[in-house]
Short mmCIF file of C-alpha atoms in Angstrom, two decimals:
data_model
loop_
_atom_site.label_atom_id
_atom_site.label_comp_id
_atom_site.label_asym_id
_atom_site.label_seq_id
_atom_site.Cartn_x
_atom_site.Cartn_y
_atom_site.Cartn_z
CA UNK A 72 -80.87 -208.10 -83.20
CA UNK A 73 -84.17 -210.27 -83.35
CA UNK A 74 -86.89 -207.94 -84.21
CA UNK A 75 -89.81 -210.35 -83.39
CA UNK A 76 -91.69 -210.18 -79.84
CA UNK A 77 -92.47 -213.28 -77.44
CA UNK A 78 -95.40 -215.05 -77.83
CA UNK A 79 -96.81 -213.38 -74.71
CA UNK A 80 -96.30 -209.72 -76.67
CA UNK A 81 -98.05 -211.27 -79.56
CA UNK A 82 -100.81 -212.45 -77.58
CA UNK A 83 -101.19 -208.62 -75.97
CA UNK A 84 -101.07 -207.67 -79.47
CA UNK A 85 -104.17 -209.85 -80.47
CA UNK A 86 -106.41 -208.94 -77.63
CA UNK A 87 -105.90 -205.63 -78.69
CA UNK A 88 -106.47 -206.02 -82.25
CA UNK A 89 -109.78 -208.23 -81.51
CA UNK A 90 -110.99 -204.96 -79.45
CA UNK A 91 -110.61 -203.26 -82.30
CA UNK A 92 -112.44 -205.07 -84.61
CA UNK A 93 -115.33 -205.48 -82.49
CA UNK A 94 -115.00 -202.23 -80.85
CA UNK A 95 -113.70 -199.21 -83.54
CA UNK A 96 -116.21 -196.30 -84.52
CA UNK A 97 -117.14 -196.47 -87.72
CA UNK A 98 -116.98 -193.77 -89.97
CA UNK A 99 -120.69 -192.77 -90.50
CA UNK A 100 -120.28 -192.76 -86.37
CA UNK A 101 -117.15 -190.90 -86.65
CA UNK A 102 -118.28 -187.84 -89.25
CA UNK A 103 -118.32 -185.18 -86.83
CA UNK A 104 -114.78 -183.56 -86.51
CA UNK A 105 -112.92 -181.77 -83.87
CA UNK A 106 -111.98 -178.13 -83.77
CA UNK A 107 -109.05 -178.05 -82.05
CA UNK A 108 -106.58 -180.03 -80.27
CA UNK A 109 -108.68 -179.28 -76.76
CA UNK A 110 -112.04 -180.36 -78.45
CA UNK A 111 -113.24 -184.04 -78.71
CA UNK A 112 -116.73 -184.99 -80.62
CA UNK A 113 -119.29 -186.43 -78.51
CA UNK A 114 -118.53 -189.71 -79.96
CA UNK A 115 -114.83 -189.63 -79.56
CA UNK A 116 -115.61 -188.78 -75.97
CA UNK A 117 -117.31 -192.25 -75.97
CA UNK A 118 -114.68 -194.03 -78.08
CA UNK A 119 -111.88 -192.69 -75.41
CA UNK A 120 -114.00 -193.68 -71.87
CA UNK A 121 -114.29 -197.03 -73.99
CA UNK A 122 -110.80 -197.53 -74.22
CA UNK A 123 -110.42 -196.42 -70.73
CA UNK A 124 -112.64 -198.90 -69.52
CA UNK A 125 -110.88 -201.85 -70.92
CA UNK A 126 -107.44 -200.70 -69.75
CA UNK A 127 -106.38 -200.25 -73.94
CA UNK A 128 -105.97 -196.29 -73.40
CA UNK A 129 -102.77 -195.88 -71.89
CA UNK A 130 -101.77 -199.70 -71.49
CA UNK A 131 -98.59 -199.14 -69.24
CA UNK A 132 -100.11 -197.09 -66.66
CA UNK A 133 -102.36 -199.42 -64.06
CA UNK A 134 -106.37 -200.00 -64.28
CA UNK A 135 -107.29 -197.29 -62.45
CA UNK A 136 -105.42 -194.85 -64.54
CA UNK A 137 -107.32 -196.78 -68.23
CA UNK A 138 -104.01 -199.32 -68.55
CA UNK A 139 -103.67 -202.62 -67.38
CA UNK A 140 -99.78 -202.40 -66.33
CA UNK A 141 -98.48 -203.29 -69.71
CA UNK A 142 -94.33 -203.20 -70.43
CA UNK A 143 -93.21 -201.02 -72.89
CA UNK A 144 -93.05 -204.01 -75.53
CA UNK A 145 -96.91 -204.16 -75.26
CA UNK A 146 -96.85 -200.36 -75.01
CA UNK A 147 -95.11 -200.48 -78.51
CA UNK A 148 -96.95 -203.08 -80.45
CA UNK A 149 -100.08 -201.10 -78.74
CA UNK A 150 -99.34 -197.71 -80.76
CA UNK A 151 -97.90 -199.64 -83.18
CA UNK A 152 -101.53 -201.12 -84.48
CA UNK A 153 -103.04 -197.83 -83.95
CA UNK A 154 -100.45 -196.29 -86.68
CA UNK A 155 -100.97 -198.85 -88.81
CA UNK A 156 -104.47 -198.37 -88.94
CA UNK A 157 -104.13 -194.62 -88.59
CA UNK A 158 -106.48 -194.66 -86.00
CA UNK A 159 -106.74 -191.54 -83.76
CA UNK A 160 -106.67 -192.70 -80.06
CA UNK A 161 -107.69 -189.43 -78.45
CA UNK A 162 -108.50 -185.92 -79.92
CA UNK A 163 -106.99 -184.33 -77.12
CA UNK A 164 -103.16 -184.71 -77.44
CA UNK A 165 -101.31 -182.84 -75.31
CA UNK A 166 -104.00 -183.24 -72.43
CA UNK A 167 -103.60 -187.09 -72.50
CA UNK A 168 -100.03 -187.14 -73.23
CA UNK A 169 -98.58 -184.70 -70.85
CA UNK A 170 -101.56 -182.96 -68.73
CA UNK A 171 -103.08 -186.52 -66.95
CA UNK A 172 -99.64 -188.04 -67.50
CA UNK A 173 -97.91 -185.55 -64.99
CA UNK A 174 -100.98 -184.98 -62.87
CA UNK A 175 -100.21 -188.88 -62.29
CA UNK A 176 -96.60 -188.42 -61.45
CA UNK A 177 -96.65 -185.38 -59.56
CA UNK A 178 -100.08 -184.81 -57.91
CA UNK A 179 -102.21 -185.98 -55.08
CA UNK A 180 -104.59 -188.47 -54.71
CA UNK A 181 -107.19 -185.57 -54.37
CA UNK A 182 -105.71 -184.39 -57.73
CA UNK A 183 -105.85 -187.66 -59.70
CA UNK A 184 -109.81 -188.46 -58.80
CA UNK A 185 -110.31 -184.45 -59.52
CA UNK A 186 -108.43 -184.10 -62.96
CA UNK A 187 -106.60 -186.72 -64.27
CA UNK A 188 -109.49 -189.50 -64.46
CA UNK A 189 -111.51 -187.07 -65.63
CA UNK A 190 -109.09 -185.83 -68.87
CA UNK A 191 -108.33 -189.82 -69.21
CA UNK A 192 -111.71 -190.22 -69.67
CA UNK A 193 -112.25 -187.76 -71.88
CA UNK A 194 -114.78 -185.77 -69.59
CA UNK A 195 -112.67 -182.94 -69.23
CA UNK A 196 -109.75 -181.61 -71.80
CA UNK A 197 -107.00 -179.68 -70.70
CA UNK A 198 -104.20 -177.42 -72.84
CA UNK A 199 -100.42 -176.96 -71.68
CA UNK A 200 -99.24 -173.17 -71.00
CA UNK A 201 -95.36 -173.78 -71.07
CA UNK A 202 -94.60 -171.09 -74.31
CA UNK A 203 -94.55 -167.64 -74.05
CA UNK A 204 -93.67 -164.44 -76.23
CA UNK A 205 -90.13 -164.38 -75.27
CA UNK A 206 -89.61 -167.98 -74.17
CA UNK A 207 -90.43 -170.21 -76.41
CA UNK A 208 -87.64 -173.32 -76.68
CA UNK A 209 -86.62 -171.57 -73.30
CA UNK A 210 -88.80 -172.39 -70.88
CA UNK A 211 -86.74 -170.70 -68.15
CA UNK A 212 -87.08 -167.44 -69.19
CA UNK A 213 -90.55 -167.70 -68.63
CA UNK A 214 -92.25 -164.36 -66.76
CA UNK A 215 -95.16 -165.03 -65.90
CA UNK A 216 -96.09 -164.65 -61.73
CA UNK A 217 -98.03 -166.26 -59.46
CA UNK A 218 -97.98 -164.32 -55.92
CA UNK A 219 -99.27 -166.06 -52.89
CA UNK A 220 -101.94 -164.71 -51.43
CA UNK A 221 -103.59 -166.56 -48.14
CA UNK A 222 -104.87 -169.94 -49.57
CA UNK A 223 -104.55 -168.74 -53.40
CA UNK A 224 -101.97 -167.93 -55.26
CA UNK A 225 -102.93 -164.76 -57.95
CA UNK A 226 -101.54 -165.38 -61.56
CA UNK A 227 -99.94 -162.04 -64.37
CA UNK A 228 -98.64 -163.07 -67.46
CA UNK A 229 -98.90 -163.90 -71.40
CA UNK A 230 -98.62 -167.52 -72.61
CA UNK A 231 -98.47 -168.00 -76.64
CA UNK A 232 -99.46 -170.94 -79.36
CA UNK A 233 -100.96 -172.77 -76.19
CA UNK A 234 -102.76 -175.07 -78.25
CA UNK A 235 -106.56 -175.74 -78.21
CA UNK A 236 -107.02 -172.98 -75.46
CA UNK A 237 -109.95 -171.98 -76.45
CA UNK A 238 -111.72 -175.38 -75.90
CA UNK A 239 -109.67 -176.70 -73.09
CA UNK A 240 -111.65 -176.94 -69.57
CA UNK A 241 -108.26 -176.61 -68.10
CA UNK A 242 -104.48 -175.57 -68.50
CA UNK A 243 -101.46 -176.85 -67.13
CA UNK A 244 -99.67 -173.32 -66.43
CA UNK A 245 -95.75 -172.67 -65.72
CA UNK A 246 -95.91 -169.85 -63.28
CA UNK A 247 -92.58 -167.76 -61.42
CA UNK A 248 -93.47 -167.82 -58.39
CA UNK A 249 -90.00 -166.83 -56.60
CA UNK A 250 -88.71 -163.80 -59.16
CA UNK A 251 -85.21 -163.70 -57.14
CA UNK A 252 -84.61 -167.60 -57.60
CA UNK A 253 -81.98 -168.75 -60.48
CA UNK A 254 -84.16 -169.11 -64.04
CA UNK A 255 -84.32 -172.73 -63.99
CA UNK A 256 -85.86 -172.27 -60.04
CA UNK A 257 -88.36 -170.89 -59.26
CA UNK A 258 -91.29 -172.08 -61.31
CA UNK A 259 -94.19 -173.95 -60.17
CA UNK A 260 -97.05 -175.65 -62.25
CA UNK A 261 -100.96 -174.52 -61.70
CA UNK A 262 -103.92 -176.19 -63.04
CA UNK A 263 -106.03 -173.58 -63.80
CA UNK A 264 -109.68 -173.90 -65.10
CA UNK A 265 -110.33 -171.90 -68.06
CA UNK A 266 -113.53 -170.29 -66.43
CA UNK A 267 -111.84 -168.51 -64.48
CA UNK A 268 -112.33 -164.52 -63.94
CA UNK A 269 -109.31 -162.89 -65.71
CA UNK A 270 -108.64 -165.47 -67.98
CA UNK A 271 -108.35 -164.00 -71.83
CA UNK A 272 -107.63 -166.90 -74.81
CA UNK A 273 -107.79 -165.58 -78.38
CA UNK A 274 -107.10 -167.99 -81.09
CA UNK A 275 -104.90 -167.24 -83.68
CA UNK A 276 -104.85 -168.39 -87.25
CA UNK A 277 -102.07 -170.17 -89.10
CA UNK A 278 -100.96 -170.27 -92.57
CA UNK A 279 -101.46 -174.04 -93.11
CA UNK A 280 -105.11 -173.54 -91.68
CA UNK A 281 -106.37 -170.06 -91.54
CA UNK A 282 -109.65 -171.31 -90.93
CA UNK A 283 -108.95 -174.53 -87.96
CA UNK A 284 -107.91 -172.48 -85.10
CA UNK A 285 -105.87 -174.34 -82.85
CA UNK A 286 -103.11 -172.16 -81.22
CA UNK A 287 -103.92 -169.55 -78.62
CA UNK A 288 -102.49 -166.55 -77.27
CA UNK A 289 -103.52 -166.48 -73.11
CA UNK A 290 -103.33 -163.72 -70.95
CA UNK A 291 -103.91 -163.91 -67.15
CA UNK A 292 -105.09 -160.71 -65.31
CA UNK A 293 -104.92 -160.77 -61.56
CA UNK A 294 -106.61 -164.63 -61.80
CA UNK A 295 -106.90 -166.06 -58.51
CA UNK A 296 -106.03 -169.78 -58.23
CA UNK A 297 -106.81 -171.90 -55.14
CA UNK A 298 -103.19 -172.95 -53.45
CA UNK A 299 -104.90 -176.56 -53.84
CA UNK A 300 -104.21 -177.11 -57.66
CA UNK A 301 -100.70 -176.68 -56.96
CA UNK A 302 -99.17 -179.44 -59.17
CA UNK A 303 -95.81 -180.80 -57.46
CA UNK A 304 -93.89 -178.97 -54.86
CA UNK A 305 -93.32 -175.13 -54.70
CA UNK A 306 -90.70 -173.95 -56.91
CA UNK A 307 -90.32 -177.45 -58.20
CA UNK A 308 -91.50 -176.57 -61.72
CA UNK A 309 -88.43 -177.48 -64.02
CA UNK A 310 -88.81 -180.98 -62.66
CA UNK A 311 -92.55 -180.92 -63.69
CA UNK A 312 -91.45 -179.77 -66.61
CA UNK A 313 -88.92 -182.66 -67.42
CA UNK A 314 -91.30 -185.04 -66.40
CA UNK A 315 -93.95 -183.49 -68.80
CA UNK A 316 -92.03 -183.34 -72.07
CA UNK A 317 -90.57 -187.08 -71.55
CA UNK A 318 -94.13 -188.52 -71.16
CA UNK A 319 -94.38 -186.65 -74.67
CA UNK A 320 -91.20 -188.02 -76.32
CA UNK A 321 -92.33 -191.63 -75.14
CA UNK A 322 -91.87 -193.83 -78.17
CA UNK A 323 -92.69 -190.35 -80.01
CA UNK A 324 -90.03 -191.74 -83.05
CA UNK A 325 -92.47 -194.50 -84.04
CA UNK A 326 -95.24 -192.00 -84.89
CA UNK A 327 -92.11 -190.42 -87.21
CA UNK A 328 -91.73 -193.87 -88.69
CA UNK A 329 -95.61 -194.35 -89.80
CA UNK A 330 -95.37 -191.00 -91.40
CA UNK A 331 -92.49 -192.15 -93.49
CA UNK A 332 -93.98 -195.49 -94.24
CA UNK A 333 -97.84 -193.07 -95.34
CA UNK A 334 -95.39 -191.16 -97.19
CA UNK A 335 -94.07 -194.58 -98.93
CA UNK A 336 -97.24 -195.52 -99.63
CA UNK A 337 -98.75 -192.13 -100.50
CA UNK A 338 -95.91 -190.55 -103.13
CA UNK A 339 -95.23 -192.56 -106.59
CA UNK A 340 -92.25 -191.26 -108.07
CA UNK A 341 -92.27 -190.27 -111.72
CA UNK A 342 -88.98 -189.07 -112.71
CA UNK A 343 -85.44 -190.79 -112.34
CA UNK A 344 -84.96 -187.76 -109.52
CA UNK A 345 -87.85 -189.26 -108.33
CA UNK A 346 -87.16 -192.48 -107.86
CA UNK A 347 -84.02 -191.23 -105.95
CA UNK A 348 -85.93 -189.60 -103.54
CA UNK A 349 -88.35 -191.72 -102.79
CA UNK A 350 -85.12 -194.82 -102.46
CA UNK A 351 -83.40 -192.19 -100.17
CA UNK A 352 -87.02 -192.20 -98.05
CA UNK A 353 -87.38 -196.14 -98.02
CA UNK A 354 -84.00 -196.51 -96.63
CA UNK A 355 -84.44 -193.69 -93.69
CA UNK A 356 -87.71 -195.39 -92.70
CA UNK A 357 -86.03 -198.52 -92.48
CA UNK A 358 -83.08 -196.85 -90.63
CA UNK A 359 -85.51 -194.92 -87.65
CA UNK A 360 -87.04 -198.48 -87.51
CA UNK A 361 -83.86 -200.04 -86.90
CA UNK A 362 -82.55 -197.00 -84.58
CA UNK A 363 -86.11 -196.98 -82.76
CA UNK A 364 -85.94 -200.99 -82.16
CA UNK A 365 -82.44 -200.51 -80.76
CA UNK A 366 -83.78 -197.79 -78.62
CA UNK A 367 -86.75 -200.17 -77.80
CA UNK A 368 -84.68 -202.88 -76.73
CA UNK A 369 -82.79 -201.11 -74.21
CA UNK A 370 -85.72 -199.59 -72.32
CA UNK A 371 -87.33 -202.93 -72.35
CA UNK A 372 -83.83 -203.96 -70.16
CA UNK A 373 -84.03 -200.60 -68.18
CA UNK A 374 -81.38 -198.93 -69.31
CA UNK A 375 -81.54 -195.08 -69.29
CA UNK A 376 -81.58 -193.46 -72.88
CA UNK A 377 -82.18 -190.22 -73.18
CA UNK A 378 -79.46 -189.10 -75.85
CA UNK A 379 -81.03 -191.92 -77.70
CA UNK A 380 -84.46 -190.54 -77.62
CA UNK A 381 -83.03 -187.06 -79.20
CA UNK A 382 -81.46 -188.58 -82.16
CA UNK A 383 -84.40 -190.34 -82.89
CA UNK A 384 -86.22 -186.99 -82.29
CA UNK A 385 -83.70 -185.49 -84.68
CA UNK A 386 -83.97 -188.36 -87.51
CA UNK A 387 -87.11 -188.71 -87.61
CA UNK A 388 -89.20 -185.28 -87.42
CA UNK A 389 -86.42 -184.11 -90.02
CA UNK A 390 -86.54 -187.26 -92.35
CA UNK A 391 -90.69 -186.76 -91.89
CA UNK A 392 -89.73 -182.90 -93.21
CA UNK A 393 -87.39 -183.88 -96.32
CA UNK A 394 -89.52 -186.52 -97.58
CA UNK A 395 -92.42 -184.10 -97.83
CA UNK A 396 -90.32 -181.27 -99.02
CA UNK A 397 -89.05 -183.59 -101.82
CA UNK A 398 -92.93 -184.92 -102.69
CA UNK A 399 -94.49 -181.73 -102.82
CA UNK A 400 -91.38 -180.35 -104.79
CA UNK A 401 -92.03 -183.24 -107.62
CA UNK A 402 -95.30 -182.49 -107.50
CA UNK A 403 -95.12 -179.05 -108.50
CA UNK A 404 -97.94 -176.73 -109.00
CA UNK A 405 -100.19 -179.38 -108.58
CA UNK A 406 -99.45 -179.63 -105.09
CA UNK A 407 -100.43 -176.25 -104.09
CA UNK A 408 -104.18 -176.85 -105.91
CA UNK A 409 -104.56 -180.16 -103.68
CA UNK A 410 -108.03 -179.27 -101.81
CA UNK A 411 -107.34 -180.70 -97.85
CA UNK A 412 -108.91 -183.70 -97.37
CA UNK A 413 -109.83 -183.56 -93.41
CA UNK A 414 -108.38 -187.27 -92.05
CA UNK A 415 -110.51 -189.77 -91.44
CA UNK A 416 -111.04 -192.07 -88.51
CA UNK A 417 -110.28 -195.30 -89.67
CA UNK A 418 -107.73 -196.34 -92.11
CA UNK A 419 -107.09 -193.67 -94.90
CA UNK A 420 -108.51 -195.08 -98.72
CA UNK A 421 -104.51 -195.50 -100.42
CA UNK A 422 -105.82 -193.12 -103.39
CA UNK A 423 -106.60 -190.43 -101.52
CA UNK A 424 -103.83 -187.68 -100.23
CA UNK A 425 -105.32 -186.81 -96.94
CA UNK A 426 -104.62 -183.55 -96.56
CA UNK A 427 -102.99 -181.63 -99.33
CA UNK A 428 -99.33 -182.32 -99.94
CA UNK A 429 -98.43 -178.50 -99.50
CA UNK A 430 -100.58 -178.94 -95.87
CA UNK A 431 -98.27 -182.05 -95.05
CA UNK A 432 -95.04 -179.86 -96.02
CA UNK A 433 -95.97 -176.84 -93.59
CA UNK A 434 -97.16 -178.77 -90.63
CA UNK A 435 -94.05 -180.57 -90.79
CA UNK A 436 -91.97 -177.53 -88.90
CA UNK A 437 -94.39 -178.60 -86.34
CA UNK A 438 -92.27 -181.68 -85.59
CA UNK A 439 -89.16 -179.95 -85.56
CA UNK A 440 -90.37 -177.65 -83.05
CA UNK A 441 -92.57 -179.32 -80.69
CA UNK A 442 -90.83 -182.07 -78.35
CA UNK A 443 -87.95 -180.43 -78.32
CA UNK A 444 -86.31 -178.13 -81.54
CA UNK A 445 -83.86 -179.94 -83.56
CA UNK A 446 -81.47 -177.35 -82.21
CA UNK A 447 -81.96 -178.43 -78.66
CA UNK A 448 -81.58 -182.24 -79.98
CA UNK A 449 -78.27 -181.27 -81.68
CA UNK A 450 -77.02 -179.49 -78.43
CA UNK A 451 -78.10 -182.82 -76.07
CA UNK A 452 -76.22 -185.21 -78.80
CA UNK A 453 -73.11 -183.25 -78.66
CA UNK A 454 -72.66 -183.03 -75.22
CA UNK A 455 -74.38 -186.33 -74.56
CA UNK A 456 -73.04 -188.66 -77.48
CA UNK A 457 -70.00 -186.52 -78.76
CA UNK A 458 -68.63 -185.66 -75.32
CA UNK A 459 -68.18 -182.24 -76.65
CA UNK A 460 -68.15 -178.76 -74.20
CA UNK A 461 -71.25 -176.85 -73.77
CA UNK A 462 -69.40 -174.23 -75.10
#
């Protein structure tokens, strides 16, 4: 395998780098920080139309989606040079990732000039209500209703940890809306504005940050949604759905990948244990580098590889996990005093541990959830890559 890029991939890479330099925040510009995943800062509002308006924000999708039609080689060497510099791109996640990403794939014209420029640009943010009290990983098990009424539809239900709720201008809801269909029919998608009469969001607190609410517990009470800001077809929903969480696990294992290489950079080992550790941590980063190029390759051919994508989903948010485990374990005590550090814009000073080790531990279950749980991942690998039975 040659893992160097054309000159022509190089050359993308430059042009973005030169942006940049001439372009990046600084940190005196950057001090304000956001609340919540659904919650950008004035200036990060800026920052993100800025990118936009060069085409650098999402560089695969076309100019008048803030890309400028890039192949996923210059997609990769693109989030590559953000991680490097540990630079966020966007303070709304979820609502550039998935939200505008399957507003683009699914809805209408009307749709993309009404939402998704608008949450690429960072004018509006939106939150994603998949989860709810009794389906979580499950998403088919969801319950709750939209009924159609005339030209609306009228929503009833409970969606939980819908992240950054409470800020979001918008949510990307999974609704039932035919209660006799099999569980994986019978859900559509609604784009519901927060503002909306009936709409309830409480945050709720975590134990990694009891004080930075970001997950949200959403109830709908008899809220009436225009028929309009259907998203896809009628009962479509589980292909929304698909769409939604592969726009997510897009080159998702190189973010894994920068954490290990922070982690690298960030842990010195003391003890002969240690050292062990921290050699068993070089070699998986090198390995989901290796895996990931692989992986890179064969999209960049067009070859399909989606059992691929879940063993790098597997490696890497669990490799992310052990490292930390193993750092904040040598640590000790010490690692529980560690005040968090909130992360700065630009590139992180090497001294400082940015936020507290035990911080980096918890939100590590994160990554083993989200995307995808490593138990889903081990059930698509074994049917997928082992050939076993579902059963």
């Amino acid at each position: 395998m040659r893992l160097t890029f054309d000159d022509d991939v190089e050359a993308f890479r430059a042009e973005f780098v030169a942006f940049l330099d001439e372009h990046l925040p600084s940190e005196a510009d950057a001090v304000e920080r956001p609340r919540s995943t659904a919650h950008i800062p004035d200036w990060a509002r800026r920052w993100q139309r800025l990118q936009f308006d060069h085409g650098w924000l999402l560089p695969g999708h076309p100019p008048r989606f803030g890309g400028r039609d890039a192949g996923i080689l210059e997609q990769y060497v693109h989030k590559q040079e953000l991680a490097r510099r540990r630079i966020y791109q966007n303070f709304n996640p979820q609502g550039l990732g998935i939200v505008a990403a399957s507003l683009i794939t699914f809805g209408t014209p009307d749709q993309h000039e009404r939402w998704a420029i608008p949450i690429l640009r960072g004018e509006l943010t939106a939150a994603l209500g998949m989860s709810e009290p009794e389906a979580g990983s499950d998403l088919a098990g969801l319950r709750t209703r939209a009924r159609r009424d005339g030209d609306n539809f009228v929503v009833n239900g409970h969606k939980l940890w819908t992240s950054g709720a409470h800020d979001a201008d918008v949510v990307l809801t999974f609704v039932r809306t035919d209660p006799d269909a099999a569980k994986h029919r019978g859900i559509s998608v609604l784009l519901i504005p927060t503002d909306t009469p009936g709409i309830e969001r409480r945050p709720i607190a975590t134990v990694c940050s009891p004080d930075d609410l970001d997950f949200n517990e959403v109830t709908f009470s008899d809220v009436i949604v225009p028929a309009e800001n259907l998203i896809g077809e009628l009962n479509q929903g589980w292909k929304v759905a698909n769409g939604s969480l592969g726009h997510e696990r897009n080159l998702l294992w190189l973010s894994y990948a920068e954490r290990l290489d922070h982690l690298v950079e960030d842990f010195r080992p003391v003890t002969e244990l240690d050292a062990d550790h921290h050699a068993g941590l070089v070699m998986d980063a090198y390995a989901l580098r290796l895996l990931g190029s692989a992986a890179l390759a064969r999209a960049a051919r067009g070859e399909s590889g989606t059992a691929a994508v879940s063993v790098l989903k597997l490696f890497g948010s669990e490799a992310v996990q052990n490292a930390t485990e193993h750092a904040l374990t040598a640590i000790g005590v010490d690692g529980l005093d560690q005040p968090t550090v909130t992360a700065r814009f630009s590139p992180l000073n090497p001294e400082e541990l940015a936020p507290g080790w035990f911080e980096r531990y918890i939100r590590t279950f994160a990554h083993t959830v989200a995307g995808g749980t490593s138990e889903i991942q081990r059930n698509i690998i074994a049917e997928h890559v082992l050939g076993l039975p579902r059963r």
